[in-house]
Short mmCIF file of C-alpha atoms and ligand atoms in Angstrom, two decimals:
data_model
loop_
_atom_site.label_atom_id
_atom_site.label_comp_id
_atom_site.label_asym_id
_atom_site.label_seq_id
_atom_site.Cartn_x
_atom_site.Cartn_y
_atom_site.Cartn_z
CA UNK S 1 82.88 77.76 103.08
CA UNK S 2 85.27 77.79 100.06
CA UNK S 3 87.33 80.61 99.91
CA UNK S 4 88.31 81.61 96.21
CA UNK S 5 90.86 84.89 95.07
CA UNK S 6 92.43 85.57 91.97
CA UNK S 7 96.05 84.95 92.39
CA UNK S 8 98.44 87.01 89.90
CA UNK S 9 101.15 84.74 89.88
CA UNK S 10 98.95 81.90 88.51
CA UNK S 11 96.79 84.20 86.70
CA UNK S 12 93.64 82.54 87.40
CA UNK S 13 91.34 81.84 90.73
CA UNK S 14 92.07 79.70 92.92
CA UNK S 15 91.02 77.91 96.45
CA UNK S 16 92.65 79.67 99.21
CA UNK S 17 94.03 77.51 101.82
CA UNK S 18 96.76 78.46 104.82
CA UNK S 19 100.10 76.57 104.76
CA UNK S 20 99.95 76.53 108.43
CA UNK S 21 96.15 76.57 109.62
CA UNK S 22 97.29 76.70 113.33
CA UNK S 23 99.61 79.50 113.51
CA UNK S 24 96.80 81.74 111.07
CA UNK S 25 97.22 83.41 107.73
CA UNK S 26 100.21 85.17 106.98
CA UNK S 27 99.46 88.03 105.10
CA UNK S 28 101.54 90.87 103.87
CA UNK S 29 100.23 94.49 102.78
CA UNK S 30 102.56 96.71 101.43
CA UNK S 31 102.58 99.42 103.16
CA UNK S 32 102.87 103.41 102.34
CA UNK S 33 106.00 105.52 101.83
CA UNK S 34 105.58 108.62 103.59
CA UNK S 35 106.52 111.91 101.97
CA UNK S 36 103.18 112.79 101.49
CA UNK S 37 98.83 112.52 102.44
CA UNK S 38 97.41 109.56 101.23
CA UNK S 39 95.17 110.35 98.63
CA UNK S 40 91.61 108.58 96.99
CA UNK S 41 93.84 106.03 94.94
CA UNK S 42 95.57 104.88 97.98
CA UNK S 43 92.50 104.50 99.81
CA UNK S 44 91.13 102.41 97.16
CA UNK S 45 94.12 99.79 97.40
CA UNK S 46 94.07 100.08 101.06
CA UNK S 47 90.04 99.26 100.69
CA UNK S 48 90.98 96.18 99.12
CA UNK S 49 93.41 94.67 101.78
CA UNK S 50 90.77 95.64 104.13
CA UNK S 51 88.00 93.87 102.87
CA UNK S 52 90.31 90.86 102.30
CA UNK S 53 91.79 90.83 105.82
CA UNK S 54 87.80 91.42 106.95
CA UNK S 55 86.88 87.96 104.61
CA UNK S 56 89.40 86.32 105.95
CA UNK S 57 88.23 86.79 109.41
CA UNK S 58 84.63 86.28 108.38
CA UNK S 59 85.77 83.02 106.96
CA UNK S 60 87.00 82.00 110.90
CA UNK S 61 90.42 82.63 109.92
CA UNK S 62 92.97 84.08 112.61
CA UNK S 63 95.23 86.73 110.29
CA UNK S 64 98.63 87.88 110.98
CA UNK S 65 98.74 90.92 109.06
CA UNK S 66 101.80 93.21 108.60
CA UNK S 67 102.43 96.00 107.08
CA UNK S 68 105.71 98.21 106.22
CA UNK S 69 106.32 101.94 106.01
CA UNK S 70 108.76 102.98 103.24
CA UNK S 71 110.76 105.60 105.12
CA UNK S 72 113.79 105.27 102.94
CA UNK S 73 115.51 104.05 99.98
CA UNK S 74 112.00 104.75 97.58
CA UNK S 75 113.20 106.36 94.58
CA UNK S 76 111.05 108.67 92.47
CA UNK S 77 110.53 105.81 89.81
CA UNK S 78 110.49 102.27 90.93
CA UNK S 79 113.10 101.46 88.98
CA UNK S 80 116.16 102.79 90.79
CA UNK S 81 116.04 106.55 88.95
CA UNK S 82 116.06 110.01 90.62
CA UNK S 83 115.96 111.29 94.16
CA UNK S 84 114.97 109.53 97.28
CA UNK S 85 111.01 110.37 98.40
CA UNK S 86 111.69 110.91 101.55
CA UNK S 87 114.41 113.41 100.84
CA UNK S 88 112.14 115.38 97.91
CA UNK S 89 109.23 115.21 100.29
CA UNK S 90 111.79 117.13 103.35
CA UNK S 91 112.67 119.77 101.03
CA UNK S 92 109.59 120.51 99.87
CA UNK S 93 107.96 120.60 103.23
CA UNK S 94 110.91 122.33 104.86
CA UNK S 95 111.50 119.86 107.57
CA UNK S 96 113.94 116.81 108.48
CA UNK S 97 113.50 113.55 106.87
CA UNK S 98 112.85 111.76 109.82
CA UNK S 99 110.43 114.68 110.73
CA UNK S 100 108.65 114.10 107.30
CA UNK S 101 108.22 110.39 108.24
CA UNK S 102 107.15 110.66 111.59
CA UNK S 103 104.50 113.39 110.54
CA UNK S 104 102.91 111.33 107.33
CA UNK S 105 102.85 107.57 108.73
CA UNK S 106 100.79 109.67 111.94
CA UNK S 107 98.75 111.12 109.36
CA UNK S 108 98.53 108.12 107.03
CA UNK S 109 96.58 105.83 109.86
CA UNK S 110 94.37 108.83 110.57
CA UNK S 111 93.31 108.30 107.05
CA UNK S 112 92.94 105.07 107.14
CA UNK S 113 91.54 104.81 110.57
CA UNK S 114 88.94 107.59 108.73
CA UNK S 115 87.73 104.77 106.03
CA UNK S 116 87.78 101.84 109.26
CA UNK S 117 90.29 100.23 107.72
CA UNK S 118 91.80 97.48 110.28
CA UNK S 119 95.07 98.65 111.63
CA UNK S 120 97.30 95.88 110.60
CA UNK S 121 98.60 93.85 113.51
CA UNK S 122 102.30 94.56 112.53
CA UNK S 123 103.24 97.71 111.28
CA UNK S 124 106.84 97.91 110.55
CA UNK S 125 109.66 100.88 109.53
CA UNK S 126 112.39 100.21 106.82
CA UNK S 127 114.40 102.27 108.62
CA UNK S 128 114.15 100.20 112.08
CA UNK S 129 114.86 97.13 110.12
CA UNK S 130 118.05 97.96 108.66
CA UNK S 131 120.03 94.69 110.16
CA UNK S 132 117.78 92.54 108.96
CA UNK S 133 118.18 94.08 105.40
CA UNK S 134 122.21 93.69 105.44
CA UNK S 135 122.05 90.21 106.64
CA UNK S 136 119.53 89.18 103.73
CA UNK S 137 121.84 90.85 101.33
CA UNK S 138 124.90 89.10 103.23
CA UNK S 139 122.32 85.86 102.22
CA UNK S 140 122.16 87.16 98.69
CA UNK S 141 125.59 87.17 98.48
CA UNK S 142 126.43 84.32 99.77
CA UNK S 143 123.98 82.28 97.51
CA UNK S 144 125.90 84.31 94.75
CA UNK S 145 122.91 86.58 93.62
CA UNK S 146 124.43 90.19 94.62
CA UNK S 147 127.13 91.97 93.81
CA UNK S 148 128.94 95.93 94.47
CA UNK S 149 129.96 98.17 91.66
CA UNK S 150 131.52 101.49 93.47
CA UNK S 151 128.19 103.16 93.27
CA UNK S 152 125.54 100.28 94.74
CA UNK S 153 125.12 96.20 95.48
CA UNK S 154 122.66 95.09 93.11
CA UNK S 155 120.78 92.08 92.60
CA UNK S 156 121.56 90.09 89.53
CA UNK S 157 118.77 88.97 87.73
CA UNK S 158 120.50 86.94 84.97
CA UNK S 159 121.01 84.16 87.84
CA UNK S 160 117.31 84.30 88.51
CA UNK S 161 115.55 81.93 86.43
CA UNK S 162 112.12 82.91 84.97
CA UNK S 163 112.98 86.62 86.43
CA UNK S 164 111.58 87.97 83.44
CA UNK S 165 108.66 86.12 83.42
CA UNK S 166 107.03 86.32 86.54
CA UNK S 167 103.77 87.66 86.69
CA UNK S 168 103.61 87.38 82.80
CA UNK S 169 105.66 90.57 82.34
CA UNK S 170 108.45 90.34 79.66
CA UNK S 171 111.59 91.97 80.54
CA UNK S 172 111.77 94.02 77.73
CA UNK S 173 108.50 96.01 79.20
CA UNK S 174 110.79 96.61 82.44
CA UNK S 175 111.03 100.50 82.46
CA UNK S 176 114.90 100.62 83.19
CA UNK S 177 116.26 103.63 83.07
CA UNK S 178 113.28 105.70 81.19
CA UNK S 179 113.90 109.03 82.35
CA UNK S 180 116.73 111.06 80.98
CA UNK S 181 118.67 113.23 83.12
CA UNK S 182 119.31 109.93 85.24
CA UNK S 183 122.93 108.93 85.31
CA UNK S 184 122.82 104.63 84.93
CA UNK S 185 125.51 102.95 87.00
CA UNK S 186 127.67 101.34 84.10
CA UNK S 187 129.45 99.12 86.30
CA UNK S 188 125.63 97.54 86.67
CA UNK S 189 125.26 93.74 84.61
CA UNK S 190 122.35 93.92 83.63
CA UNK S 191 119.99 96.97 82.61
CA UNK S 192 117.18 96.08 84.96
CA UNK S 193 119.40 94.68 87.87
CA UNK S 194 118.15 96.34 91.16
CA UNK S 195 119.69 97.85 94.11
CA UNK S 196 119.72 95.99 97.35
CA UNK S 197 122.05 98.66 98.93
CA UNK S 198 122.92 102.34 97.80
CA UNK S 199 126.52 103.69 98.52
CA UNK S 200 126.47 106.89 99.78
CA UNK S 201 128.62 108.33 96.96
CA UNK S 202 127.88 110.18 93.54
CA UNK S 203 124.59 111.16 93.50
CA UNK S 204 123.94 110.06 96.81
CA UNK S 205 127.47 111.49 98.44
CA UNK S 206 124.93 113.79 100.56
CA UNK S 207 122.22 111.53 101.27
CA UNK S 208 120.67 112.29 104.55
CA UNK S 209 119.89 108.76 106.28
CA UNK S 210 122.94 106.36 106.16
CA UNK S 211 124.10 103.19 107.86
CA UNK S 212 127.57 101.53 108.20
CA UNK S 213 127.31 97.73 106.19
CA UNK S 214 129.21 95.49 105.14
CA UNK S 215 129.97 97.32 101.78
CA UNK S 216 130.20 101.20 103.12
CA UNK S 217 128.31 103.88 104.05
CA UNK S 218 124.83 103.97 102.85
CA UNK S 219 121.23 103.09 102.70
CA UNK S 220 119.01 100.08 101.89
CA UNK S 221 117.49 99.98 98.03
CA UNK S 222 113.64 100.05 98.48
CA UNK S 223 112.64 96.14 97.63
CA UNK S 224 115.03 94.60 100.16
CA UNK S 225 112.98 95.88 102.97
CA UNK S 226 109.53 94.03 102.42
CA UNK S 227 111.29 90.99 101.79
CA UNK S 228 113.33 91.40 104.92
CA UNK S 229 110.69 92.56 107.23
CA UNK S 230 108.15 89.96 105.77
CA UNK S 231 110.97 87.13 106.88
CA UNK S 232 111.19 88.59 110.42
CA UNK S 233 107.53 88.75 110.94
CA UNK S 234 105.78 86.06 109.36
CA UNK S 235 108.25 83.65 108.47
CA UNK S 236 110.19 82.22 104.93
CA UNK S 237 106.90 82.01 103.16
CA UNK S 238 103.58 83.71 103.61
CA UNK S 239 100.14 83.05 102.78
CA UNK S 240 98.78 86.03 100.86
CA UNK S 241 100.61 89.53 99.32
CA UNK S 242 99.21 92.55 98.47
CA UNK S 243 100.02 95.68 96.49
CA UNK S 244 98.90 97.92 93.45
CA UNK S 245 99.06 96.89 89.81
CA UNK S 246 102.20 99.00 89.72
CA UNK S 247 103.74 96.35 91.75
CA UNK S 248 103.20 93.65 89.07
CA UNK S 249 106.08 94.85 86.85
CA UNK S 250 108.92 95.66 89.49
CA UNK S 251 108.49 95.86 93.35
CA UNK S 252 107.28 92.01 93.57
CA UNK S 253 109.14 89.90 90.91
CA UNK S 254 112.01 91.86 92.87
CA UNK S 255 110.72 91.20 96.40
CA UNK S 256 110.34 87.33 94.67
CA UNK S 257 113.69 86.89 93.46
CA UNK S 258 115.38 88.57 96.67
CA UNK S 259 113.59 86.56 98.50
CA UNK S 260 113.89 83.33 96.46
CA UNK S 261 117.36 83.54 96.16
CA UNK S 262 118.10 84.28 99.89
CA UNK S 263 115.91 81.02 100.84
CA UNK S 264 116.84 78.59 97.86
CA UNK S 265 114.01 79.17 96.05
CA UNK S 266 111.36 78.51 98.69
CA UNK S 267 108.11 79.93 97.20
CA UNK S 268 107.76 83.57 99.13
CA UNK S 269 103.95 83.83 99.08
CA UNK S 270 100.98 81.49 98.12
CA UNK S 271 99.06 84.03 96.63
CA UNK S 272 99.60 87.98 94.72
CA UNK S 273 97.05 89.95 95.01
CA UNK S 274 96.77 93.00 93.07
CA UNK S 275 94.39 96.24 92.74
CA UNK S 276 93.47 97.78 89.84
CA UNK S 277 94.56 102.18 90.03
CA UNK S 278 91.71 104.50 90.71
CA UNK S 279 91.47 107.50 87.97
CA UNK S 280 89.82 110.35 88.30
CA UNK S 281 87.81 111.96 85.67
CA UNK S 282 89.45 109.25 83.44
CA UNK S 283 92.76 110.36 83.83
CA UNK S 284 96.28 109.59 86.06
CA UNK S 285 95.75 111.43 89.31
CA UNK S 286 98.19 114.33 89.49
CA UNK S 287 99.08 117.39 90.92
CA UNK S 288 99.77 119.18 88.00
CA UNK S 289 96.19 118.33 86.30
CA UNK S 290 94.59 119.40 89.41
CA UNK S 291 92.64 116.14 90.32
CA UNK S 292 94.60 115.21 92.82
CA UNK S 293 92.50 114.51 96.09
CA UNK S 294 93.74 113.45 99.94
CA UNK S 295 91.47 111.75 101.81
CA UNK S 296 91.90 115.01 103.90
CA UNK S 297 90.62 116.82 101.23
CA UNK S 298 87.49 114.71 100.85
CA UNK S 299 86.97 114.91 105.18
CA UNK S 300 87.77 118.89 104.96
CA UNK S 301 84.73 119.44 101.79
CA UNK S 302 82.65 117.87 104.62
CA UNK S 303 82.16 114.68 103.23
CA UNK S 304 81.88 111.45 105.76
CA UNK S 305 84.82 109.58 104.38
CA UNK S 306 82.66 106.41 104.85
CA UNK S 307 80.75 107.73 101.90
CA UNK S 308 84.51 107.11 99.84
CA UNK S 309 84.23 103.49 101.37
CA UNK S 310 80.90 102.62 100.06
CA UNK S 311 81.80 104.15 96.67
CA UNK S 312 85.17 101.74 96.48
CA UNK S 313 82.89 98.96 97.99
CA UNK S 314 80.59 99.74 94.42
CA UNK S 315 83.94 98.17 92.46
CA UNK S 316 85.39 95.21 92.16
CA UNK S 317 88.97 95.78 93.30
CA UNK S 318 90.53 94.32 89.56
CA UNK S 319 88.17 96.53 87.80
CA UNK S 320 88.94 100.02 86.71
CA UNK S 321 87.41 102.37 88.68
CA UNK S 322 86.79 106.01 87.66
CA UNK S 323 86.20 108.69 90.45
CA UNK S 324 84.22 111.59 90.17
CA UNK S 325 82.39 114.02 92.49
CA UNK S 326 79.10 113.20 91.49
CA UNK S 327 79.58 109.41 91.96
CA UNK S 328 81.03 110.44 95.52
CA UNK S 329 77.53 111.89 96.24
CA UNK S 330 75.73 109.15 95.00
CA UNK S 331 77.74 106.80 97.07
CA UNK S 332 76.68 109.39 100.05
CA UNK S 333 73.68 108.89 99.56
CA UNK S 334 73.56 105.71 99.07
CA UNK S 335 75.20 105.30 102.38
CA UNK S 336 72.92 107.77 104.56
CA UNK S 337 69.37 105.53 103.28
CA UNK S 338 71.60 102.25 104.09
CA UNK S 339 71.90 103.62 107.78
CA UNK S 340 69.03 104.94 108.09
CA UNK S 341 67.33 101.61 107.32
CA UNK S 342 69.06 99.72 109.75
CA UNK S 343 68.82 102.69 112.00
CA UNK S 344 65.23 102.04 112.25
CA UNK S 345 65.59 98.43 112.21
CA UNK S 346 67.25 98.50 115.54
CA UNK S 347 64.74 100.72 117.18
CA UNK S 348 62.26 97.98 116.10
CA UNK S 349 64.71 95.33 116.74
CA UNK S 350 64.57 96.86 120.49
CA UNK S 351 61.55 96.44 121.43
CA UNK S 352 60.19 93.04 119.05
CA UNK S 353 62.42 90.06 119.18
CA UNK S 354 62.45 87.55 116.48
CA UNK S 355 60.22 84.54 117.09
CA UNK S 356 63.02 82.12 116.05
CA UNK S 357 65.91 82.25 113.57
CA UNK S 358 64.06 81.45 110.40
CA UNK S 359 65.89 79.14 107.63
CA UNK S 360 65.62 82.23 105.37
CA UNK S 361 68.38 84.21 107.74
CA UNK S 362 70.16 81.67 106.92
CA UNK S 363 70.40 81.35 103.34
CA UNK S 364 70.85 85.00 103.47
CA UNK S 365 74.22 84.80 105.58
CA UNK S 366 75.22 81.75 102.80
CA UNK S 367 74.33 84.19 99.82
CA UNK S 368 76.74 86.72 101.57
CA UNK S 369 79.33 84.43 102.06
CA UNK S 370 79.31 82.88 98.85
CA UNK S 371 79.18 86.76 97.09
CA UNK S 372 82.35 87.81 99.28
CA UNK S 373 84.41 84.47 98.80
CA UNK S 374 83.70 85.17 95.30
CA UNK S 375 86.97 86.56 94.96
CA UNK S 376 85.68 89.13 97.19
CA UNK S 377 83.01 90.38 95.15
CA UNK S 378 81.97 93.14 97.17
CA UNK S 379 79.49 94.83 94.72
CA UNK S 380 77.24 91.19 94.70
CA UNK S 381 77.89 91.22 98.43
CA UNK S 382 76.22 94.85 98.80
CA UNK S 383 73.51 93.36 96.64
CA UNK S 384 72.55 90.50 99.02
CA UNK S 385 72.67 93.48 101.27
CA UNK S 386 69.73 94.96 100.09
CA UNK S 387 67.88 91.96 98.84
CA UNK S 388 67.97 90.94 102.59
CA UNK S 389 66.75 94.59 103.63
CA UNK S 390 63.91 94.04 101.09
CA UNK S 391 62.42 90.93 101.79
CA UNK S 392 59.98 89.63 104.18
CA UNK S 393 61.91 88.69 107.52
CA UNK S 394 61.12 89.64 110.53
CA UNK S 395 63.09 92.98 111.43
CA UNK S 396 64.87 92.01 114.33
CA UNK S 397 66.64 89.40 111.95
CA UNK S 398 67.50 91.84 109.79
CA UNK S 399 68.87 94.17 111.93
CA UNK S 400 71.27 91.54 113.24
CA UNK S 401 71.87 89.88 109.35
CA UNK S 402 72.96 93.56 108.31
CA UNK S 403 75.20 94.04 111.60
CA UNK S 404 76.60 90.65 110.71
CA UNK S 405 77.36 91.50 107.09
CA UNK S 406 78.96 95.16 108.13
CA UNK S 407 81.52 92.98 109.88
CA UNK S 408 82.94 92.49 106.26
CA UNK S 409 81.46 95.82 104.65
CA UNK S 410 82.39 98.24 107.43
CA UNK S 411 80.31 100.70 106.95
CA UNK S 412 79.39 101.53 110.84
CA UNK S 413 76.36 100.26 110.59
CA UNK S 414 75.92 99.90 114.11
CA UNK S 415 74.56 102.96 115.69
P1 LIG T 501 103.15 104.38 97.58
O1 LIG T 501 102.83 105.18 98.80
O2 LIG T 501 103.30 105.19 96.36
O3 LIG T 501 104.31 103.47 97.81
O4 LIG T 501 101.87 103.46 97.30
C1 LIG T 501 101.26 102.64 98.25
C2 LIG T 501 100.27 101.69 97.56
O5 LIG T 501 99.21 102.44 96.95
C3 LIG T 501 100.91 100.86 96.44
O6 LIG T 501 100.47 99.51 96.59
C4 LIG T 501 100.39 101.50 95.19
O7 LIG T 501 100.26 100.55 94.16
C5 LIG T 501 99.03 102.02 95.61
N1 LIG T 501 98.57 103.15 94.77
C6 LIG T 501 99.24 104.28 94.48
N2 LIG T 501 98.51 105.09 93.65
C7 LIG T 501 97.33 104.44 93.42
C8 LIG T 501 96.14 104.74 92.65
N3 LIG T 501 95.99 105.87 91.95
N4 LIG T 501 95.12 103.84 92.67
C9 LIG T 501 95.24 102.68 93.38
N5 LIG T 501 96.32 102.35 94.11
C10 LIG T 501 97.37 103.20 94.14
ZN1 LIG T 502 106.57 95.80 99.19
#
């Protein structure tokens, strides 16, 4: 059945089809960096590679799907401002940065593993990959797209063609340099130029995780490393990418043009796929406002965090979506009737079988299909969910329609 997703770079839907159907889909996730828990907002984006990974396999699809960990070279704005993550995130909890790493990826799959996400077959460090990042810059450089100031190498966008344009985001909206007290290299071309390699000098002379390159001491900026990891592991140019509407403005069209320019401008991925931000309360999630929640948090009030899936599952993933407490128990709720149905179902679907697989089963699986190729419209897919729970087949069929469809929904249906 026709596949379709909205692809950003395009900005319209479009058929999905693999470039290599043999070897499976290539798809890329981009991963966490780990200073800290992952919170509701993460889950939500991490909700939306799931149930695209999921539709993909529904769809008979075999999926190669890697993911990286950020473990260095993240700065506190995307743009190349302030203090490394990792480093902020060791101070504040007292403990090394590799320590810090080690201790939030562990706890960062826990979460995940919490909502069923699908681990991805390829997770991946930044800080493991750290050859492959200096020979892609040694690429870049080479192909006459890099260049080193005393400070940094950076990536010069004035040789990338449409650089400013991709994803419909004009340059001038390019937050370069927004915050204050942050020194700008002035040896840099051009204001939103981007480093593929930090020196370990300046502002960085103390920098905790280093590597010898080519061009000194130092560490890896923090675009280089999806574009280098994504290389090793799924080849020149992938099928499907992921990330946050954040990404949009800054991590991709720099992942694209490092990328691009390192391969001749082979096309990196097929398709961008990006998640809207979750609010809460209709505002920014943040510490300081004190609606801030982990999914730890939501697990330690006693919540199942499935009940966090179904609510996310209530969204389309482009849409905004607003989170509150009382929509969480709604969505638990919601979820405890769901299982509870099919619950019963299977005790009935234990001892009756199903005369024979009636032609109404089966335009019930096409519904579903249709609903979750939809761009995976997961809100009209929970609706065939229930219309099928509703109607008038036998219950054995149900039982097995609604295991079927949890395949996609995971919601642990099976009991
Ligand atoms: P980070 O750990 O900050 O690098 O983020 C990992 C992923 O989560 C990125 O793709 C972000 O776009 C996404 N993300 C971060 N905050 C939110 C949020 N509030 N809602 C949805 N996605 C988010
Ligand atoms: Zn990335």
């Amino acid at each position: 059945m026709d596949l379709y997703l909205y692809n950003s770079f395009s900005r319209q839907k479009e058929l999905f089809t693999p470039i290599n159907p043999t070897s499976g889909v290539g798809l890329y996730t981009c991963g966490p960096t780990v200073y800290d828990y992952a919170h509701i907002g993460h889950g939500r984006k991490f909700l939306m590679d799931d149930i695209l990974r999921r539709t993909l396999e529904f769809n008979g699809y075999k999926v190669n799907h890697v993911q990286n960990i950020t473990d260095v070279g993240h700065l506190v704005s995307d743009a190349d401002d302030g203090e490394d993550k990792l480093e902020k995130g060791a101070k504040k909890q007292n403990k090394t940065v590799w320590e810090v790493a080690e201790y939030f990826t562990k706890s960062f799959y826990e979460s995940m593993d919490a909502l069923n996400f699908l681990r991805p077959t390829t997770i991946c460090k930044a800080t493991d990959h750290i050859k492959e990042q200096i020979e892609l810059i040694e690429k870049l450089f080479k192909n006459s797209y890099a260049y080193d100031t005393v400070e940094a190498v950076y990536f010069d966008t004035a040789k990338f063609a449409d650089y400013g344009k991709l994803f419909g985001q004009p340059l001038s909206e390019k937050k370069v340099g927004v915050r204050n007290e942050v020194k700008i290299d002035a040896n840099k071309k051009n204001p939103q130029d981007f480093a593929l390699w930090f020196k370990r000098v300046g502002n960085f002379a103390d920098h905790v995780m280093h590597w010898d390159s080519p061009w000194g001491d130092g560490f890896p900026g923090w675009h280089i490393e999806c574009s280098a990891m994504s290389m090793k592991y799924l080849g020149e140019q992938i099928d499907i990418h992921t990330g946050g509407e954040d990404h949009l403005s800054i991590h991709h069209p720099n992942e694209i043009a490092q990328s691009e320019g390192a391969t001749g401008k082979k096309p990196f991925s097929k398709f961008w796929i990006h998640s809207a931000f979750l609010t809460v309360d209709g505002t920014k999630m943040s510490k300081s406002l004190g609606n801030y929640f982990t999914i730890e948090d939501i697990i330690a009030k006693g919540y199942n965090p499935i009940a966090l899936r179904y609510l996310y599952l209530g969204a389309h993933y482009k849409k905004p979506m607003n989170f509150t407490w009382q929509a969480l128990d709604g969505a638990l709720k919601g979820l405890k009737r769901l299982q509870q149905t099919v619950n019963n179902l299977q005790i009935s679907a234990r001892t009756i079988l199903s005369e024979e697989k009636n032609q109404k089963m089966e335009d019930y699986r096409i519904k579903f299909n249709l609903a979750i190729n939809d761009d995976l419209n997961t809100s009209k897919a929970m609706a065939v969910m229930f219309e099928m729970l509703k109607s008038n087949i036998p219950n054995p069929d149900k039982y097995d329609l609604a295991i079927f469809f949890d395949e996609v929904l995971g919601l642990r249906l099976k009991v």
